[in-house]
Amino acid sequence: MAQKEEAAGAAGAASQNGEDVENLDDPEKLKELIELPPFEIVTGERLPVNYFKFQFRNVEYSSGRNKTFLCYVVETQAKGGQVQATRGYLEDEHATNHAEEAFFNTILPSFDPALRYNVTWYVSSSPCAACADRILRTLGKTKNLRLLILVGRLFMWEEPEVQAALRKLKEAGCRLRIMKPQDFEYVWQNFVEQEEGESKAFEPWEDIQENFLYYEEKLADILK
């Protein structure tokens, strides 16, 4: 499994400029794009189509993908049973805070003890060890928080440190799942920009089910 690499910055820059993110074979062009200044944490309601198609694709080898995209649904429930829901997305450039940490810094910086929080993340790849530690610390001090994390890919899953971090998340009550094809469709419908007045159907890529099963097996082995 390739690590998230610096070329993803080029991919992000290319897609922002309307270029083909899958066609970065020119070394000079790649060098030019990589040297662009790093992005800040970006938040919004819907992410561009090109970002979704490139960053969320559940490929086995994630070359060129060093950004993390995190789509979230936050449901808060009062004692009377009333539920309010908010949704949106975060993206990071790994020169700054990762998206998981940015979520707790910007989206949910504090928790009301009178409310219950049910949070669902749809993330392009699973947390690194440092982000897993931040999640653990937040869960440890926030007993009214329930967190479900669905990931498109496993990040550096062969590393013992990462495997141990994922197991600790499970032990702390965090639910971890690999995104199924239906989950990618949900993200497409609810978090990806659509043409005004038109909702285009999600088109699964050829190996989406095969790669889901691949990662599901790897995660089960890690968590058992």
Short mmCIF file of C-alpha atoms in Angstrom, two decimals:
data_model
loop_
_atom_site.label_atom_id
_atom_site.label_comp_id
_atom_site.label_asym_id
_atom_site.label_seq_id
_atom_site.Cartn_x
_atom_site.Cartn_y
_atom_site.Cartn_z
CA MET A 1 0.00 0.00 0.00
CA ALA A 2 1.58 3.26 -1.06
CA GLN A 3 1.57 6.05 1.49
CA LYS A 4 -0.24 9.31 0.93
CA GLU A 5 2.28 11.19 -1.17
CA GLU A 6 3.19 14.76 -2.01
CA ALA A 7 1.88 14.38 -5.53
CA ALA A 8 -1.63 14.70 -4.15
CA GLY A 9 -0.99 18.37 -3.68
CA ALA A 10 -0.42 18.47 -7.41
CA ALA A 11 -3.60 16.53 -8.01
CA GLY A 12 -5.58 18.94 -5.89
CA ALA A 13 -4.07 21.94 -7.61
CA ALA A 14 -4.66 20.40 -11.02
CA SER A 15 -8.30 19.68 -10.33
CA GLN A 16 -8.79 23.20 -8.98
CA ASN A 17 -7.42 24.49 -12.28
CA GLY A 18 -9.68 22.21 -14.30
CA GLU A 19 -6.89 19.85 -15.33
CA ASP A 20 -7.04 16.06 -15.46
CA VAL A 21 -5.93 14.82 -12.05
CA GLU A 22 -5.25 11.34 -13.41
CA ASN A 23 -2.79 12.61 -16.04
CA LEU A 24 0.23 13.95 -14.16
CA ASP A 25 2.97 11.97 -15.89
CA ASP A 26 4.94 15.01 -17.07
CA PRO A 27 7.77 15.42 -14.47
CA GLU A 28 8.10 19.17 -15.14
CA LYS A 29 4.36 19.74 -14.80
CA LEU A 30 4.26 17.66 -11.64
CA LYS A 31 7.19 19.60 -10.16
CA GLU A 32 5.48 22.90 -10.99
CA LEU A 33 2.25 21.85 -9.29
CA ILE A 34 3.94 20.40 -6.21
CA GLU A 35 5.76 23.69 -5.63
CA LEU A 36 2.48 25.58 -5.27
CA PRO A 37 1.88 26.90 -1.72
CA PRO A 38 0.11 24.45 0.62
CA PHE A 39 -3.62 24.87 1.08
CA GLU A 40 -5.31 25.76 4.35
CA ILE A 41 -8.05 23.68 5.93
CA VAL A 42 -11.08 24.03 3.67
CA THR A 43 -14.67 23.59 4.82
CA GLY A 44 -17.93 23.57 2.88
CA GLU A 45 -21.19 21.80 2.21
CA ARG A 46 -20.35 20.05 -1.08
CA LEU A 47 -17.01 19.10 -2.62
CA PRO A 48 -16.12 19.30 -6.31
CA VAL A 49 -16.85 16.26 -8.47
CA ASN A 50 -13.19 15.81 -9.49
CA TYR A 51 -12.09 15.74 -5.86
CA PHE A 52 -14.59 13.02 -5.03
CA LYS A 53 -13.73 10.87 -8.04
CA PHE A 54 -9.99 11.06 -7.35
CA GLN A 55 -9.67 11.29 -3.57
CA PHE A 56 -12.47 8.93 -2.50
CA ARG A 57 -11.73 6.19 -5.02
CA ASN A 58 -10.97 3.07 -2.98
CA VAL A 59 -7.88 2.05 -4.91
CA GLU A 60 -5.43 -0.43 -3.41
CA TYR A 61 -2.44 1.79 -4.17
CA SER A 62 -3.21 5.38 -3.20
CA SER A 63 -0.40 7.10 -5.10
CA GLY A 64 -0.98 10.84 -5.48
CA ARG A 65 -3.48 11.11 -2.63
CA ASN A 66 -2.06 12.92 0.38
CA LYS A 67 -5.14 14.99 1.13
CA THR A 68 -7.84 13.76 3.48
CA PHE A 69 -11.47 14.52 2.71
CA LEU A 70 -13.89 14.16 5.61
CA CYS A 71 -17.64 14.41 5.09
CA TYR A 72 -19.61 14.59 8.30
CA VAL A 73 -23.13 14.36 9.69
CA VAL A 74 -23.61 15.66 13.24
CA GLU A 75 -26.87 14.82 14.99
CA THR A 76 -27.51 16.47 18.36
CA GLN A 77 -30.32 15.23 20.54
CA ALA A 78 -31.77 17.08 23.51
CA LYS A 79 -33.32 15.38 26.53
CA GLY A 80 -36.77 16.00 25.06
CA GLY A 81 -35.88 13.92 22.04
CA GLN A 82 -35.58 16.75 19.51
CA VAL A 83 -32.84 16.02 16.95
CA GLN A 84 -30.95 18.61 14.91
CA ALA A 85 -28.60 17.60 12.11
CA THR A 86 -25.80 19.45 10.35
CA ARG A 87 -23.56 18.26 7.57
CA GLY A 88 -20.59 19.41 5.55
CA TYR A 89 -17.04 18.47 4.63
CA LEU A 90 -13.44 19.25 5.46
CA GLU A 91 -10.33 18.80 3.40
CA ASP A 92 -6.76 19.20 4.50
CA GLU A 93 -3.28 19.61 3.14
CA HIS A 94 -0.93 17.60 5.30
CA ALA A 95 1.29 20.63 5.89
CA THR A 96 -1.45 21.79 8.26
CA ASN A 97 -3.79 20.01 10.68
CA HIS A 98 -5.28 16.81 9.39
CA ALA A 99 -9.01 16.82 8.71
CA GLU A 100 -9.83 14.65 11.73
CA GLU A 101 -8.16 17.09 14.12
CA ALA A 102 -9.59 20.08 12.27
CA PHE A 103 -13.09 18.66 12.77
CA PHE A 104 -12.73 18.84 16.54
CA ASN A 105 -11.04 22.24 16.35
CA THR A 106 -13.55 23.94 14.05
CA ILE A 107 -16.80 21.94 13.70
CA LEU A 108 -17.19 20.59 17.24
CA PRO A 109 -14.73 22.50 19.43
CA SER A 110 -16.92 21.97 22.50
CA PHE A 111 -19.73 19.70 23.67
CA ASP A 112 -22.86 20.58 25.63
CA PRO A 113 -23.25 18.00 28.43
CA ALA A 114 -27.04 18.34 28.13
CA LEU A 115 -26.99 16.99 24.55
CA ARG A 116 -26.19 13.66 22.94
CA TYR A 117 -23.97 13.73 19.86
CA ASN A 118 -24.12 11.11 17.11
CA VAL A 119 -21.41 11.84 14.58
CA THR A 120 -20.79 10.01 11.30
CA TRP A 121 -17.68 10.55 9.21
CA TYR A 122 -17.20 9.48 5.60
CA VAL A 123 -13.44 9.78 5.12
CA SER A 124 -11.31 9.20 2.04
CA SER A 125 -8.80 7.21 4.13
CA SER A 126 -8.49 5.97 7.69
CA PRO A 127 -6.84 8.06 10.43
CA CYS A 128 -3.10 8.13 10.95
CA ALA A 129 -1.79 7.22 14.43
CA ALA A 130 -1.66 10.87 15.56
CA CYS A 131 -5.25 11.55 14.48
CA ALA A 132 -6.41 8.34 16.10
CA ASP A 133 -4.85 9.55 19.34
CA ARG A 134 -6.73 12.86 19.08
CA ILE A 135 -9.99 10.96 18.52
CA LEU A 136 -9.25 8.75 21.53
CA ARG A 137 -8.64 11.76 23.77
CA THR A 138 -11.89 13.37 22.64
CA LEU A 139 -13.91 10.19 23.17
CA GLY A 140 -12.31 9.68 26.56
CA LYS A 141 -13.48 13.02 27.90
CA THR A 142 -16.80 13.22 26.01
CA LYS A 143 -19.10 10.47 27.22
CA ASN A 144 -22.09 11.87 25.30
CA LEU A 145 -20.36 11.43 21.92
CA ARG A 146 -20.87 8.45 19.61
CA LEU A 147 -18.65 8.29 16.55
CA LEU A 148 -18.95 6.13 13.42
CA ILE A 149 -16.09 6.35 10.92
CA LEU A 150 -16.53 4.96 7.41
CA VAL A 151 -13.36 5.01 5.29
CA GLY A 152 -12.73 4.52 1.60
CA ARG A 153 -9.19 3.20 2.06
CA LEU A 154 -6.91 2.09 4.88
CA PHE A 155 -3.94 4.40 5.39
CA MET A 156 -0.59 2.64 5.93
CA TRP A 157 -2.46 -0.39 7.27
CA GLU A 158 0.67 -2.57 7.33
CA GLU A 159 2.37 -0.35 9.93
CA PRO A 160 2.15 -1.80 13.49
CA GLU A 161 1.67 1.69 14.94
CA VAL A 162 -1.35 2.33 12.71
CA GLN A 163 -2.83 -1.11 13.41
CA ALA A 164 -2.50 -0.55 17.17
CA ALA A 165 -4.16 2.87 16.84
CA LEU A 166 -7.14 1.41 14.98
CA ARG A 167 -7.56 -1.29 17.62
CA LYS A 168 -7.51 1.35 20.36
CA LEU A 169 -10.26 3.25 18.56
CA LYS A 170 -12.43 0.13 18.52
CA GLU A 171 -11.73 -0.51 22.21
CA ALA A 172 -12.77 3.07 23.00
CA GLY A 173 -16.16 2.52 21.40
CA CYS A 174 -15.49 4.14 18.03
CA ARG A 175 -17.14 2.15 15.24
CA LEU A 176 -14.93 1.63 12.18
CA ARG A 177 -16.19 0.46 8.79
CA ILE A 178 -14.98 0.29 5.22
CA MET A 179 -17.24 2.22 2.84
CA LYS A 180 -19.49 -0.02 0.76
CA PRO A 181 -20.55 0.97 -2.77
CA GLN A 182 -23.83 2.24 -1.24
CA ASP A 183 -21.83 4.54 1.08
CA PHE A 184 -19.98 6.08 -1.87
CA GLU A 185 -23.35 6.65 -3.50
CA TYR A 186 -24.61 8.35 -0.31
CA VAL A 187 -21.59 10.68 -0.31
CA TRP A 188 -22.14 11.41 -4.00
CA GLN A 189 -25.77 12.35 -3.44
CA ASN A 190 -25.29 14.35 -0.24
CA PHE A 191 -21.80 15.85 -0.32
CA VAL A 192 -20.77 16.28 -3.98
CA GLU A 193 -21.59 19.31 -6.12
CA GLN A 194 -24.35 18.68 -8.64
CA GLU A 195 -25.33 20.64 -11.71
CA GLU A 196 -27.91 23.27 -10.86
CA GLY A 197 -31.39 21.78 -11.22
CA GLU A 198 -29.96 18.36 -12.10
CA SER A 199 -28.90 15.41 -9.96
CA LYS A 200 -26.61 13.05 -11.85
CA ALA A 201 -26.69 9.39 -10.86
CA PHE A 202 -23.65 7.89 -9.16
CA GLU A 203 -21.55 5.76 -11.51
CA PRO A 204 -19.50 3.15 -9.60
CA TRP A 205 -15.99 2.52 -10.87
CA GLU A 206 -15.16 -0.94 -12.17
CA ASP A 207 -13.38 -2.38 -9.11
CA ILE A 208 -15.36 -0.63 -6.35
CA GLN A 209 -16.84 -3.85 -4.90
CA GLU A 210 -13.59 -5.81 -5.22
CA ASN A 211 -11.63 -3.11 -3.44
CA PHE A 212 -14.27 -2.80 -0.72
CA LEU A 213 -13.93 -6.53 0.00
CA TYR A 214 -10.13 -6.22 -0.01
CA TYR A 215 -10.13 -3.47 2.60
CA GLU A 216 -12.92 -5.05 4.63
CA GLU A 217 -10.81 -8.19 5.02
CA LYS A 218 -7.73 -6.18 6.01
CA LEU A 219 -9.67 -4.18 8.62
CA ALA A 220 -11.24 -7.33 10.09
CA ASP A 221 -7.79 -8.89 10.46
CA ILE A 222 -6.47 -5.76 12.19
CA LEU A 223 -9.38 -5.43 14.63
CA LYS A 224 -9.79 -9.07 15.61
#
